[in-house]
Tab-separated table of C-alpha atoms and ligand atoms in Angstrom:
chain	number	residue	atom	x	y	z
A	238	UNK	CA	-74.629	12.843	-140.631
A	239	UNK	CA	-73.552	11.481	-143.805
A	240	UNK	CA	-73.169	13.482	-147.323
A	241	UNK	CA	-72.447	11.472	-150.300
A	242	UNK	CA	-71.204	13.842	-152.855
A	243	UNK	CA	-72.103	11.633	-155.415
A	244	UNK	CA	-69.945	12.137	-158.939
A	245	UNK	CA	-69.178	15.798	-157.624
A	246	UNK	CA	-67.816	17.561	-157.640
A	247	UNK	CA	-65.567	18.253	-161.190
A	248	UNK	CA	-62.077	18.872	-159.220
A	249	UNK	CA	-59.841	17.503	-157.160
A	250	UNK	CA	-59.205	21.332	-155.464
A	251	UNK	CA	-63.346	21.367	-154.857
A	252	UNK	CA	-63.176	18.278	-153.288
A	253	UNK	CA	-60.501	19.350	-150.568
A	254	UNK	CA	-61.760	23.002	-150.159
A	255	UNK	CA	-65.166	22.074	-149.464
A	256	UNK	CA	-64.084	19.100	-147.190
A	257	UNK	CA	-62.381	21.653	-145.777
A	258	UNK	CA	-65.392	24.363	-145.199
A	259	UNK	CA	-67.443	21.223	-143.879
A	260	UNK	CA	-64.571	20.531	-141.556
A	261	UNK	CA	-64.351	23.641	-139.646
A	262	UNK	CA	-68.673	23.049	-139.301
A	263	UNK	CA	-68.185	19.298	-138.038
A	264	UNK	CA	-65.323	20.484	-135.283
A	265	UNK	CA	-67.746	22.737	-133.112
A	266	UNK	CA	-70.011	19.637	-133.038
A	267	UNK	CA	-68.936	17.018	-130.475
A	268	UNK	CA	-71.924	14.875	-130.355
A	269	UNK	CA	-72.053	13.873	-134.135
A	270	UNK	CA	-70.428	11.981	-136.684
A	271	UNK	CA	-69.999	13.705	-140.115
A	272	UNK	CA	-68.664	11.409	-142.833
A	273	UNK	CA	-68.053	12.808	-146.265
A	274	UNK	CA	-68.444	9.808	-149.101
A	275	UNK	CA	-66.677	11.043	-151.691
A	276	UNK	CA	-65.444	9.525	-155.417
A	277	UNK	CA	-62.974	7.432	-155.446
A	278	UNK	CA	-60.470	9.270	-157.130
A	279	UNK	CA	-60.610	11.648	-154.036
A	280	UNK	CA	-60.995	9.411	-150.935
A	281	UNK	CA	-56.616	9.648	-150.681
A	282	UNK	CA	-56.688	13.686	-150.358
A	283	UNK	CA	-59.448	14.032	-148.213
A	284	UNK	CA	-58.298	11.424	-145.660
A	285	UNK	CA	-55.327	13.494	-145.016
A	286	UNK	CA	-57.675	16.581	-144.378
A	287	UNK	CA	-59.863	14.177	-141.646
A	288	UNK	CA	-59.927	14.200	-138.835
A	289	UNK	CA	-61.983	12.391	-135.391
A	290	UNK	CA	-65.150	14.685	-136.144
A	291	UNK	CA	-64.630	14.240	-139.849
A	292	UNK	CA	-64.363	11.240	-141.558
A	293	UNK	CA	-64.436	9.560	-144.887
A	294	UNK	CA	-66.250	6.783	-146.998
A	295	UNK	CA	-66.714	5.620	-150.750
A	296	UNK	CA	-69.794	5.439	-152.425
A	297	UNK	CA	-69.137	1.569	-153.186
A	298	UNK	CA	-66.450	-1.144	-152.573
A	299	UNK	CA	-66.176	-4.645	-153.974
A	300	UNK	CA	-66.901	-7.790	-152.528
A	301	UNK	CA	-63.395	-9.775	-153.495
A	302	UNK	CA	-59.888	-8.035	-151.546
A	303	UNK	CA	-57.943	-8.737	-154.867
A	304	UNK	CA	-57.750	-10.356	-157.569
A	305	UNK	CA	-58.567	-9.446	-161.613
A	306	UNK	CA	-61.526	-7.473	-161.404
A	307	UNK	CA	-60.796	-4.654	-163.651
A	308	UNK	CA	-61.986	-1.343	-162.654
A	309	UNK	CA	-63.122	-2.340	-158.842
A	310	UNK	CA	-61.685	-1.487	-155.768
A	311	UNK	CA	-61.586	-3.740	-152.948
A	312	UNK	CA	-62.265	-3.296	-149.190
A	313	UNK	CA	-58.370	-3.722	-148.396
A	314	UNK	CA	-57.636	-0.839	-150.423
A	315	UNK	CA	-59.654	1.654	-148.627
A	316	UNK	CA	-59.362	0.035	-145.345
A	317	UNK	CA	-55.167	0.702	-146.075
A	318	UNK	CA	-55.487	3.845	-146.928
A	319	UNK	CA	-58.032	4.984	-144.331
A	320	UNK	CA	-61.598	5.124	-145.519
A	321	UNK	CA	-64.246	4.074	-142.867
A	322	UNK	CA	-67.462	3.721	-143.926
A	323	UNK	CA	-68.458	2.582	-147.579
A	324	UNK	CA	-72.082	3.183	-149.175
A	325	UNK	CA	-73.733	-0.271	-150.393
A	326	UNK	CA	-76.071	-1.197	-152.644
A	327	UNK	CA	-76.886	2.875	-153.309
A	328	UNK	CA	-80.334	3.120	-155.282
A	329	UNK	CA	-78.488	4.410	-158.010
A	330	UNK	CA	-75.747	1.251	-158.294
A	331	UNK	CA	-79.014	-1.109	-157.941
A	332	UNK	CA	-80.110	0.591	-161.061
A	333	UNK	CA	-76.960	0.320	-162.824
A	334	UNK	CA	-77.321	-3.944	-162.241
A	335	UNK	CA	-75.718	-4.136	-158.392
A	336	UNK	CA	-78.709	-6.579	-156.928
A	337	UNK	CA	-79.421	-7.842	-153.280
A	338	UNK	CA	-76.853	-10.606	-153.404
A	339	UNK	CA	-73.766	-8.467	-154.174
A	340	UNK	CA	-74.735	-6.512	-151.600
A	341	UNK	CA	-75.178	-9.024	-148.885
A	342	UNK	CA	-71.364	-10.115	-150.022
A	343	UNK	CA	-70.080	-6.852	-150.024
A	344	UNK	CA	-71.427	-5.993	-146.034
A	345	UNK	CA	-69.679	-8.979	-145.150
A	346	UNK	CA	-65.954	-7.512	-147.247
A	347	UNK	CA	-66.717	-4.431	-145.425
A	348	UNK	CA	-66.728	-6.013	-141.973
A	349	UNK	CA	-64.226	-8.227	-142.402
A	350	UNK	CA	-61.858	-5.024	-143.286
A	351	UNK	CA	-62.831	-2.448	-140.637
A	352	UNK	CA	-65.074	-0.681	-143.094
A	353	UNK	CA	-68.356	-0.080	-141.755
A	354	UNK	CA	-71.251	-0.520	-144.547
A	355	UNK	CA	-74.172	2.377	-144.836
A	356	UNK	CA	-76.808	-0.321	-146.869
A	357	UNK	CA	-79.215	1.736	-148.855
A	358	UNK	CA	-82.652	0.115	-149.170
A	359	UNK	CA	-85.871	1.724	-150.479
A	360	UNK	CA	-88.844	1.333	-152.098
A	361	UNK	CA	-89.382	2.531	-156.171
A	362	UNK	CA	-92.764	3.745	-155.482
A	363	UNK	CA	-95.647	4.061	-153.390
A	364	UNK	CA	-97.645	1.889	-155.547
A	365	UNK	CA	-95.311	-1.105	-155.194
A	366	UNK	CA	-95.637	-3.148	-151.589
A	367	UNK	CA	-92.853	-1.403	-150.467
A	368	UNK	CA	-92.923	-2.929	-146.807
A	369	UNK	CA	-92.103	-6.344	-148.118
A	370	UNK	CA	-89.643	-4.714	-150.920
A	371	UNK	CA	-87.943	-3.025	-147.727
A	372	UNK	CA	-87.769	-5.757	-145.524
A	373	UNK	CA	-86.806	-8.144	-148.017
A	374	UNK	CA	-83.622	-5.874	-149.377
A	375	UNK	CA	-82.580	-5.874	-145.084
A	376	UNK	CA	-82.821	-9.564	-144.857
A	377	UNK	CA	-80.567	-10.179	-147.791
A	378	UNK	CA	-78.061	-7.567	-147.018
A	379	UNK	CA	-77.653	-9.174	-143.444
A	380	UNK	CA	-78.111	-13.026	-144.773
A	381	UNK	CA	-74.664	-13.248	-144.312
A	382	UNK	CA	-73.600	-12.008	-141.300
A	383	UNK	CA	-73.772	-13.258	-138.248
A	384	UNK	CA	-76.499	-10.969	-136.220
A	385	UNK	CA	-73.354	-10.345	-133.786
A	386	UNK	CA	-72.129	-7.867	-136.904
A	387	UNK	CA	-75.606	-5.776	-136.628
A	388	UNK	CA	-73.786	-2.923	-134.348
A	389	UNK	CA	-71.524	-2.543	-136.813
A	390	UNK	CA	-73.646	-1.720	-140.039
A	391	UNK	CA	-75.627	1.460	-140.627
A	392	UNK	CA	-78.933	1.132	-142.541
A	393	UNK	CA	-80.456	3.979	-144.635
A	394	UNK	CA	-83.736	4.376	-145.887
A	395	UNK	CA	-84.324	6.062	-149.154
A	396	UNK	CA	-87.305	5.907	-150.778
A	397	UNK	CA	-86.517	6.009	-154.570
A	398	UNK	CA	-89.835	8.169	-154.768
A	399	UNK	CA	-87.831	10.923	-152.594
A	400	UNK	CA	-84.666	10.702	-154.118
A	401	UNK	CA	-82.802	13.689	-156.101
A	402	UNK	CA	-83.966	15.597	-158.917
A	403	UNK	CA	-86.328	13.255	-160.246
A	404	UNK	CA	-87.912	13.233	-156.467
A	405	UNK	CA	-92.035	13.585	-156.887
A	406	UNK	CA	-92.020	14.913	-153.295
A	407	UNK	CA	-90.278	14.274	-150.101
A	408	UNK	CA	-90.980	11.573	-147.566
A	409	UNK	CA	-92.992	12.749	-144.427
A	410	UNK	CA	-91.486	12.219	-141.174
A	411	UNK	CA	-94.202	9.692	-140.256
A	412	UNK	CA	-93.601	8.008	-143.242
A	413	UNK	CA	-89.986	7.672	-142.318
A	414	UNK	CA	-90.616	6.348	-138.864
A	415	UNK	CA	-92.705	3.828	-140.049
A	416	UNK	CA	-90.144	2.530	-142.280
A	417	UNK	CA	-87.458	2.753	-139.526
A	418	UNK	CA	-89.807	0.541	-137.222
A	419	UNK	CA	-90.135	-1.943	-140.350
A	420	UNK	CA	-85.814	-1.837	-140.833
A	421	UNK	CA	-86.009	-2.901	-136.688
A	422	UNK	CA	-88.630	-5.416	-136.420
A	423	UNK	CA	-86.969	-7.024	-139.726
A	424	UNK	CA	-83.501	-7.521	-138.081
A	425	UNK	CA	-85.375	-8.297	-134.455
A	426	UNK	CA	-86.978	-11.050	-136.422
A	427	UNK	CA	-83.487	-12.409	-137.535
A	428	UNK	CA	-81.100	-11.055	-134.599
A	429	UNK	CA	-83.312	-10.045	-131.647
A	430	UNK	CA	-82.206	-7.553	-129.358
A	431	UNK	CA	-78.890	-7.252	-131.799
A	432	UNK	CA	-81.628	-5.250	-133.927
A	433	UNK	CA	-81.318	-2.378	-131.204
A	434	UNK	CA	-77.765	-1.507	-131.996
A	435	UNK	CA	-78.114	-1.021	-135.780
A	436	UNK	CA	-77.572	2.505	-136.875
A	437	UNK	CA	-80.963	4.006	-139.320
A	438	UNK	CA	-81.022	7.070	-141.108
A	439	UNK	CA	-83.011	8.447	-143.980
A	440	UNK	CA	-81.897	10.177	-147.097
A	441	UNK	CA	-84.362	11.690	-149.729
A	442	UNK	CA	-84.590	15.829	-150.896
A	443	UNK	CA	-83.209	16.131	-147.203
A	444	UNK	CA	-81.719	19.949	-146.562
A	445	UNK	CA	-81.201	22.837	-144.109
A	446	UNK	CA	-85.067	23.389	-143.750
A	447	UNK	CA	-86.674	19.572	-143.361
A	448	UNK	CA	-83.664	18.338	-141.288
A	449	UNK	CA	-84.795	19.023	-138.008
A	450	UNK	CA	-88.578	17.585	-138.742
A	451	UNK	CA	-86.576	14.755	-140.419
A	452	UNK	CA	-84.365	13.619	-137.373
A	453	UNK	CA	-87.242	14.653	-135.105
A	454	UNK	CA	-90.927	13.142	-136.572
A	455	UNK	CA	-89.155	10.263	-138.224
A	456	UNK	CA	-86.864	9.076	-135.143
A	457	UNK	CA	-83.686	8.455	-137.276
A	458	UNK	CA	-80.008	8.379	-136.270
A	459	UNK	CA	-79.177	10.682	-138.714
A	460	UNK	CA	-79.283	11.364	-142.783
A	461	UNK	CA	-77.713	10.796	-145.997
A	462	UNK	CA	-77.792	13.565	-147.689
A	463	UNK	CA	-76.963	14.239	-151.558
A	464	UNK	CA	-77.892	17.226	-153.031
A	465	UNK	CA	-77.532	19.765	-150.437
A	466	UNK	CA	-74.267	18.030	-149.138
A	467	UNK	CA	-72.356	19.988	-151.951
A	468	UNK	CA	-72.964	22.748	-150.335
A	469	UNK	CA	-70.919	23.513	-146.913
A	470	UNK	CA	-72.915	26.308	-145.574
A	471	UNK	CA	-75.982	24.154	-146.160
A	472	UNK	CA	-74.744	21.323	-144.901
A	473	UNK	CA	-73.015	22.656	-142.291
A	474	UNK	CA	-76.646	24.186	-141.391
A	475	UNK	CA	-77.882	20.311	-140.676
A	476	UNK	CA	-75.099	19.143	-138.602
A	477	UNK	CA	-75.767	22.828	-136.716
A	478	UNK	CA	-79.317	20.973	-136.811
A	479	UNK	CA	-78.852	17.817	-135.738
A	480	UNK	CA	-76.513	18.955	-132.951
A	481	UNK	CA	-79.694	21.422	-131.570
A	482	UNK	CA	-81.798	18.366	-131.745
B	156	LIG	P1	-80.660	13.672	-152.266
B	156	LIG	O1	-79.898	12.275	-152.416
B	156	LIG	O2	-80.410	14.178	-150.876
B	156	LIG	O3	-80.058	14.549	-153.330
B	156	LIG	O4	-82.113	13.382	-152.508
B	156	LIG	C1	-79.814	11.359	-151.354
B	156	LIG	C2	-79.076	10.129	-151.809
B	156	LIG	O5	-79.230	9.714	-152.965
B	156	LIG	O6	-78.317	9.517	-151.022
């Protein structure tokens, strides 16, 4: 279960209290993984609040370990100081200009440095023919790694139709489970039975009421949530979920 906080919240203090709150959720539940992927600025606080249950990852990472690329921050940086996971090619960094190819480059940075990459694909609408946009954005985010490194990435489908406050309606659960099948039989296609050990989820308007159908109906390893990851109590409601499952 995997909340990406997004730019939130305003403080430093927020940031650590509700890691915190989420914390004390994520400890009575064994059986899942709760990452927090926080800004940045942040990552250094909350690593020293995490713990086995409760881990951390940014929201991006770039491709290069060093070098002069003002304003990045490389793989190295947050393998050093502790960060796990990392959140690629995000919807919302595709929009800002981040395309398939820097993401394919920066799965491969992540794996080289321990970091393990949550790839965000999804279709912009219904209208579009968002199976081949889908399976298209998987084969380029894994065109560079051997299929050996499959086990080791986590694939999330979000459906830019589903997504945030501009979200026309969420995705059902068989819509999801299509999609998942689609994310599998792409990767079988390139890796064969390496396709079983990738990691899906689904992120979209997910909260502490569609969870459960979420996880259940659409057959998913877990979520990324945004929205309702800000709160604790809500949050801590779907890992409460997902554990029941
Ligand atoms: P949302 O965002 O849960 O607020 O729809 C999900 C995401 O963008 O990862």
């Amino acid at each position: 279960m995997i909340a990406n906080w997004k730019m939130h919240p305003d403080t430093l203090r927020l940031a650590v209290k509700n890691f915190q709150k989420i914390k004390e959720h994520a400890k009575q539940y064994s059986d899942i993984q709760t990452v927090v992927c926080a800004p940045f600025i942040y990552l250094e606080s909350l690593v020293h609040e995490s713990s086995e249950r409760i881990i951390v990852g940014a929201q991006d990472v770039f491709f290069e370990d060093s070098g002069a690329y003002t304003g990045e921050v490389s793989p190295t940086m947050l393998g050093d100081m502790g960060v796990r996971y990392a959140i690629i090619g995000h919807s919302e960094r595709r929009s800002l200009g981040e395309t398939d190819n820097d993401v394919a480059k920066k799965v491969v940075a992540c794996i080289k440095n321990q970091l393990q990459p949550i790839v965000c694909v999804g279709e912009i609408s219904r209208a579009d023919d968002y199976g081949n946009i889908v399976a298209s954005q998987v084969k380029n985010a894994v065109s560079l790694v051997p299929p050996e490194a499959f086990a080791q990435i986590i694939f999330a489908y979000e459906p830019l139709w589903a997504i945030g406050e501009k979200a026309t309606r969420p995705a059902t659960p068989a819509e999801i489970k299509e999609m998942k099948i689609l994310i599998q039989k792409t990767l079988a296609d390139i890796g064969g039975d390496y396709a079983k050990k990738v990691v899906i989820i689904y992120g979209g308007s997910t909260n502490a009421d569609n969870a459960r159908d979420f996880l259940i109906g659409g057959e998913v390893d877990g979520l990324l949530v945004g929205g309702a990851s800000l709160d604790p109590e809500v949050f801590g409601k779907m890992l409460e979920q997902a554990h029941n499952l």
